[in-house]
Tab-separated table of C-alpha atoms in Angstrom:
chain	number	residue	atom	x	y	z
R	1	GLN	CA	-0.123	0.143	0.223
R	2	LYS	CA	1.453	3.348	-1.148
R	3	GLU	CA	1.975	5.972	1.837
R	4	VAL	CA	-0.244	8.575	0.036
R	5	GLU	CA	-3.028	7.339	-2.314
R	6	GLN	CA	-4.682	9.916	-4.831
R	7	ASN	CA	-7.069	8.926	-7.714
R	8	SER	CA	-5.111	9.712	-11.195
R	9	GLY	CA	-8.036	10.818	-13.094
R	10	PRO	CA	-8.551	12.407	-15.404
R	11	LEU	CA	-11.283	14.355	-13.277
R	12	SER	CA	-13.343	16.290	-15.535
R	13	VAL	CA	-15.540	19.177	-14.312
R	14	PRO	CA	-17.282	21.991	-16.217
R	15	GLU	CA	-16.326	25.483	-15.914
R	16	GLY	CA	-18.032	26.863	-12.776
R	17	ALA	CA	-18.455	23.517	-11.329
R	18	ILE	CA	-17.108	22.327	-8.057
R	19	ALA	CA	-14.036	19.865	-8.546
R	20	SER	CA	-13.525	17.798	-5.477
R	21	LEU	CA	-9.963	15.893	-5.054
R	22	ASN	CA	-9.539	13.392	-2.522
R	23	CYS	CA	-6.425	11.826	-0.960
R	24	THR	CA	-5.716	9.334	1.680
R	25	TYR	CA	-2.813	8.505	3.779
R	26	SER	CA	-1.520	5.313	5.712
R	27	ASP	CA	0.663	7.016	8.490
R	28	ARG	CA	-1.381	7.805	11.372
R	29	GLY	CA	1.336	10.097	12.835
R	30	SER	CA	1.307	12.481	9.834
R	31	GLN	CA	0.948	16.170	11.269
R	32	SER	CA	0.758	18.217	8.229
R	33	PHE	CA	-0.812	18.028	4.712
R	34	PHE	CA	-0.393	20.160	1.608
R	35	TRP	CA	-1.802	20.208	-1.749
R	36	TYR	CA	0.269	21.652	-4.624
R	37	ARG	CA	-0.541	22.428	-7.868
R	38	GLN	CA	1.547	21.026	-10.993
R	39	TYR	CA	1.374	22.385	-14.621
R	40	SER	CA	2.618	20.279	-17.076
R	41	GLY	CA	6.554	20.907	-17.303
R	42	LYS	CA	6.426	23.043	-14.388
R	43	SER	CA	7.237	22.521	-10.880
R	44	PRO	CA	4.595	21.901	-7.990
R	45	GLU	CA	3.274	25.128	-6.464
R	46	LEU	CA	1.981	25.340	-3.137
R	47	ILE	CA	-1.841	25.921	-2.764
R	48	MET	CA	-3.112	25.067	0.592
R	49	PHE	CA	-1.816	23.330	3.718
R	50	ILE	CA	-3.802	22.308	6.689
R	51	TYR	CA	-2.708	21.021	10.229
R	52	SER	CA	-6.159	20.405	12.191
R	53	ASN	CA	-9.244	18.591	11.282
R	54	GLY	CA	-12.080	20.255	9.527
R	55	ASP	CA	-11.957	22.928	6.892
R	56	LYS	CA	-9.873	25.876	5.844
R	57	GLU	CA	-10.810	27.967	3.032
R	58	ASP	CA	-8.597	30.201	1.283
R	59	GLY	CA	-10.348	31.919	-1.676
R	60	ARG	CA	-11.716	29.632	-4.309
R	61	PHE	CA	-10.181	26.827	-2.443
R	62	THR	CA	-11.136	24.601	0.645
R	63	ALA	CA	-9.011	21.949	2.282
R	64	GLN	CA	-10.788	19.733	4.482
R	65	LEU	CA	-9.163	17.088	7.026
R	66	ASN	CA	-10.136	14.187	8.892
R	67	LYS	CA	-7.463	12.369	10.772
R	68	ALA	CA	-9.813	9.671	12.309
R	69	SER	CA	-10.205	8.338	8.489
R	70	GLN	CA	-6.805	9.548	7.413
R	71	TYR	CA	-8.411	11.355	4.356
R	72	VAL	CA	-7.920	15.215	3.080
R	73	SER	CA	-9.595	16.622	0.376
R	74	LEU	CA	-9.068	19.856	-1.984
R	75	LEU	CA	-12.357	21.408	-3.133
R	76	ILE	CA	-12.284	24.458	-6.021
R	77	ARG	CA	-15.101	26.080	-6.326
R	78	ASP	CA	-15.603	28.093	-9.459
R	79	SER	CA	-13.663	25.801	-11.701
R	80	GLN	CA	-11.828	28.036	-14.550
R	81	PRO	CA	-10.002	26.526	-17.531
R	82	SER	CA	-6.596	27.821	-15.779
R	83	ASP	CA	-7.020	25.236	-12.930
R	84	SER	CA	-6.376	22.373	-15.227
R	85	ALA	CA	-3.420	20.741	-13.745
R	86	THR	CA	-2.196	17.914	-11.850
R	87	TYR	CA	-2.887	18.240	-8.060
R	88	LEU	CA	-0.486	16.827	-5.767
R	89	CYS	CA	-1.349	15.664	-2.146
R	90	ALA	CA	1.897	15.417	0.364
R	91	VAL	CA	1.991	14.621	3.807
R	92	ASN	CA	4.637	15.090	6.586
R	93	GLY	CA	5.082	11.674	7.742
R	94	GLY	CA	5.043	12.469	11.595
R	95	HIS	CA	7.950	14.628	11.600
R	96	THR	CA	7.275	18.007	13.513
R	97	GLY	CA	7.616	21.118	11.915
R	98	THR	CA	6.255	22.235	8.010
R	99	ALA	CA	9.712	21.724	6.580
R	100	SER	CA	10.042	18.335	7.200
R	101	LYS	CA	10.528	15.602	4.333
R	102	LEU	CA	6.948	15.287	2.669
R	103	THR	CA	5.637	12.266	0.932
R	104	PHE	CA	3.546	12.803	-2.104
R	105	GLY	CA	0.811	10.780	-3.910
R	106	THR	CA	0.917	10.467	-7.540
R	107	GLY	CA	-1.378	13.366	-8.096
R	108	THR	CA	-4.884	13.754	-9.701
R	109	ARG	CA	-5.033	15.311	-13.109
R	110	LEU	CA	-7.767	18.058	-13.415
R	111	GLN	CA	-9.259	19.004	-16.720
R	112	VAL	CA	-11.870	21.891	-16.499
R	113	THR	CA	-13.973	21.904	-19.693
R	114	LEU	CA	-15.435	24.867	-21.437
S	1	GLY	CA	17.032	35.639	-6.206
S	2	ALA	CA	13.118	35.595	-6.406
S	3	GLY	CA	12.920	31.805	-6.448
S	4	VAL	CA	14.714	28.708	-6.057
S	5	SER	CA	17.093	28.428	-9.024
S	6	GLN	CA	18.044	25.065	-10.856
S	7	SER	CA	20.538	24.465	-13.613
S	8	PRO	CA	20.759	23.044	-16.051
S	9	ARG	CA	16.935	22.782	-16.981
S	10	TYR	CA	17.913	19.977	-19.376
S	11	LYS	CA	20.784	17.241	-19.240
S	12	VAL	CA	21.147	14.635	-21.919
S	13	ALA	CA	23.740	11.908	-20.774
S	14	LYS	CA	25.022	8.914	-22.249
S	15	ARG	CA	25.131	6.146	-20.126
S	16	GLY	CA	27.923	5.586	-17.680
S	17	GLN	CA	28.752	9.291	-17.670
S	18	ASP	CA	28.685	11.660	-14.524
S	19	VAL	CA	26.340	14.409	-14.020
S	20	ALA	CA	26.162	17.490	-11.619
S	21	LEU	CA	22.871	19.075	-10.802
S	22	ARG	CA	23.159	22.657	-9.336
S	23	CYS	CA	20.211	24.231	-7.119
S	24	ASP	CA	20.361	27.907	-5.623
S	25	PRO	CA	17.791	28.130	-3.033
S	26	ILE	CA	16.113	31.249	-1.946
S	27	SER	CA	18.165	33.406	-0.033
S	28	GLY	CA	18.255	32.960	4.046
S	29	HIS	CA	16.214	29.546	3.366
S	30	VAL	CA	17.941	27.121	5.786
S	31	SER	CA	16.023	23.915	4.707
S	32	LEU	CA	16.921	22.262	1.391
S	33	PHE	CA	15.371	18.991	-0.315
S	34	TRP	CA	16.104	17.141	-3.353
S	35	TYR	CA	13.128	15.133	-4.701
S	36	GLN	CA	13.113	12.898	-8.362
S	37	GLN	CA	10.124	13.070	-10.150
S	38	ALA	CA	9.593	10.220	-13.014
S	39	LEU	CA	7.040	10.556	-15.671
S	40	GLY	CA	3.407	10.416	-14.362
S	41	GLN	CA	4.486	10.262	-10.751
S	42	GLY	CA	4.728	12.293	-7.852
S	43	PRO	CA	8.176	13.690	-6.231
S	44	GLU	CA	10.014	11.121	-4.175
S	45	PHE	CA	12.329	12.545	-1.640
S	46	LEU	CA	15.925	12.035	-2.094
S	47	THR	CA	17.939	14.056	0.520
S	48	TYR	CA	17.388	16.965	3.057
S	49	PHE	CA	20.062	19.553	4.342
S	50	GLN	CA	19.551	22.007	7.103
S	51	ASN	CA	22.170	24.372	6.341
S	52	GLU	CA	25.206	22.575	5.599
S	53	ALA	CA	24.482	19.423	7.505
S	54	GLN	CA	22.813	16.255	5.259
S	55	LEU	CA	20.339	15.409	8.129
S	56	ASP	CA	18.511	12.759	5.870
S	57	LYS	CA	20.033	10.762	2.885
S	58	SER	CA	17.515	7.884	3.110
S	59	GLY	CA	15.790	8.515	-0.279
S	60	LEU	CA	19.249	8.192	-2.551
S	61	PRO	CA	18.552	5.029	-4.593
S	62	SER	CA	22.034	3.802	-4.662
S	63	ASP	CA	25.493	4.931	-3.997
S	64	ARG	CA	25.911	6.511	-7.175
S	65	PHE	CA	24.111	9.402	-6.076
S	66	PHE	CA	25.663	11.910	-3.859
S	67	ALA	CA	24.702	15.364	-2.558
S	68	GLU	CA	26.600	18.354	-1.021
S	69	ARG	CA	25.716	21.694	0.326
S	70	PRO	CA	29.203	22.635	1.624
S	71	GLU	CA	28.518	26.489	2.731
S	72	GLY	CA	24.869	26.057	3.794
S	73	SER	CA	23.890	27.786	0.376
S	74	VAL	CA	24.264	26.367	-3.053
S	75	SER	CA	23.618	22.300	-3.381
S	76	THR	CA	24.867	19.891	-5.866
S	77	LEU	CA	23.281	16.720	-6.815
S	78	LYS	CA	25.943	14.164	-8.240
S	79	ILE	CA	25.269	11.105	-10.309
S	80	GLN	CA	27.987	8.834	-10.959
S	81	ARG	CA	27.718	6.384	-14.025
S	82	THR	CA	24.259	7.400	-14.992
S	83	GLN	CA	21.662	4.603	-16.049
S	84	GLN	CA	18.299	5.036	-17.964
S	85	GLU	CA	16.511	4.237	-14.836
S	86	ASP	CA	17.910	7.762	-13.616
S	87	SER	CA	16.247	9.494	-16.366
S	88	ALA	CA	13.609	11.754	-14.377
S	89	VAL	CA	13.121	15.391	-13.377
S	90	TYR	CA	15.259	16.293	-10.273
S	91	LEU	CA	13.623	18.927	-8.209
S	92	CYS	CA	15.070	21.023	-5.566
S	93	ALA	CA	13.026	22.795	-2.902
S	94	SER	CA	14.079	25.241	-0.127
S	95	SER	CA	12.186	26.668	3.095
S	96	ARG	CA	12.863	28.770	6.390
S	97	LEU	CA	12.449	26.069	9.240
S	98	ASP	CA	9.174	25.264	9.791
S	99	SER	CA	7.673	26.683	6.436
S	100	PRO	CA	6.110	25.103	3.351
S	101	LEU	CA	8.730	23.987	0.485
S	102	HIS	CA	9.311	26.071	-2.480
S	103	PHE	CA	10.475	24.472	-5.681
S	104	GLY	CA	12.359	25.138	-8.130
S	105	ASN	CA	11.579	24.289	-12.154
S	106	GLY	CA	13.908	21.441	-11.843
S	107	THR	CA	16.401	19.647	-14.127
S	108	ARG	CA	15.279	17.366	-16.571
S	109	LEU	CA	17.716	14.453	-17.076
S	110	THR	CA	17.647	12.095	-19.825
S	111	VAL	CA	20.264	9.168	-20.018
S	112	THR	CA	20.471	7.680	-23.515
């Protein structure tokens, strides 16, 4: 079992809809959770991070964390064609601090259609 | 500089050649990480420096891989006797202590 699992997609949503990206992790000691966006041929770009159970909102993005279920998700409201990219879930595997070693999932490719 | 800078952007090496990949982190960033990203996969951890100290090299796939950061700033990832399976994008990331990572644009290595 991979430490961080994501559906590879592609996940296709129409413009203006809500995109829901999901991620599960295996290490119960994980403390910090990150979502990165990666356009084709580019480097990962941090979208959001979350430490506590519940929701964290930033503009059109909402991260949701449920440590009991070992589940973290990213919701993108009012999806735009520019949101089309691969979204990487990353987990800090039980180390203190946010700058510690991250374990990444394989990413979910999102396509926002016109 | 404004961001993490990596060079070269692209490198083609013949099997058996040695390569050196450079990373210039954001000024003042104490932590520096190297990751390897194969096509269609997420980044995989290679090694971590805090200043000049290499605190974790558990992700280096073999003893052909070596990384250094002698003055706590610029880092070099060296791969000796390259093999085809080394073909990947090598990403460098830096951060302040206990802050999220900022990635460079990576070096795409192709071993022929």
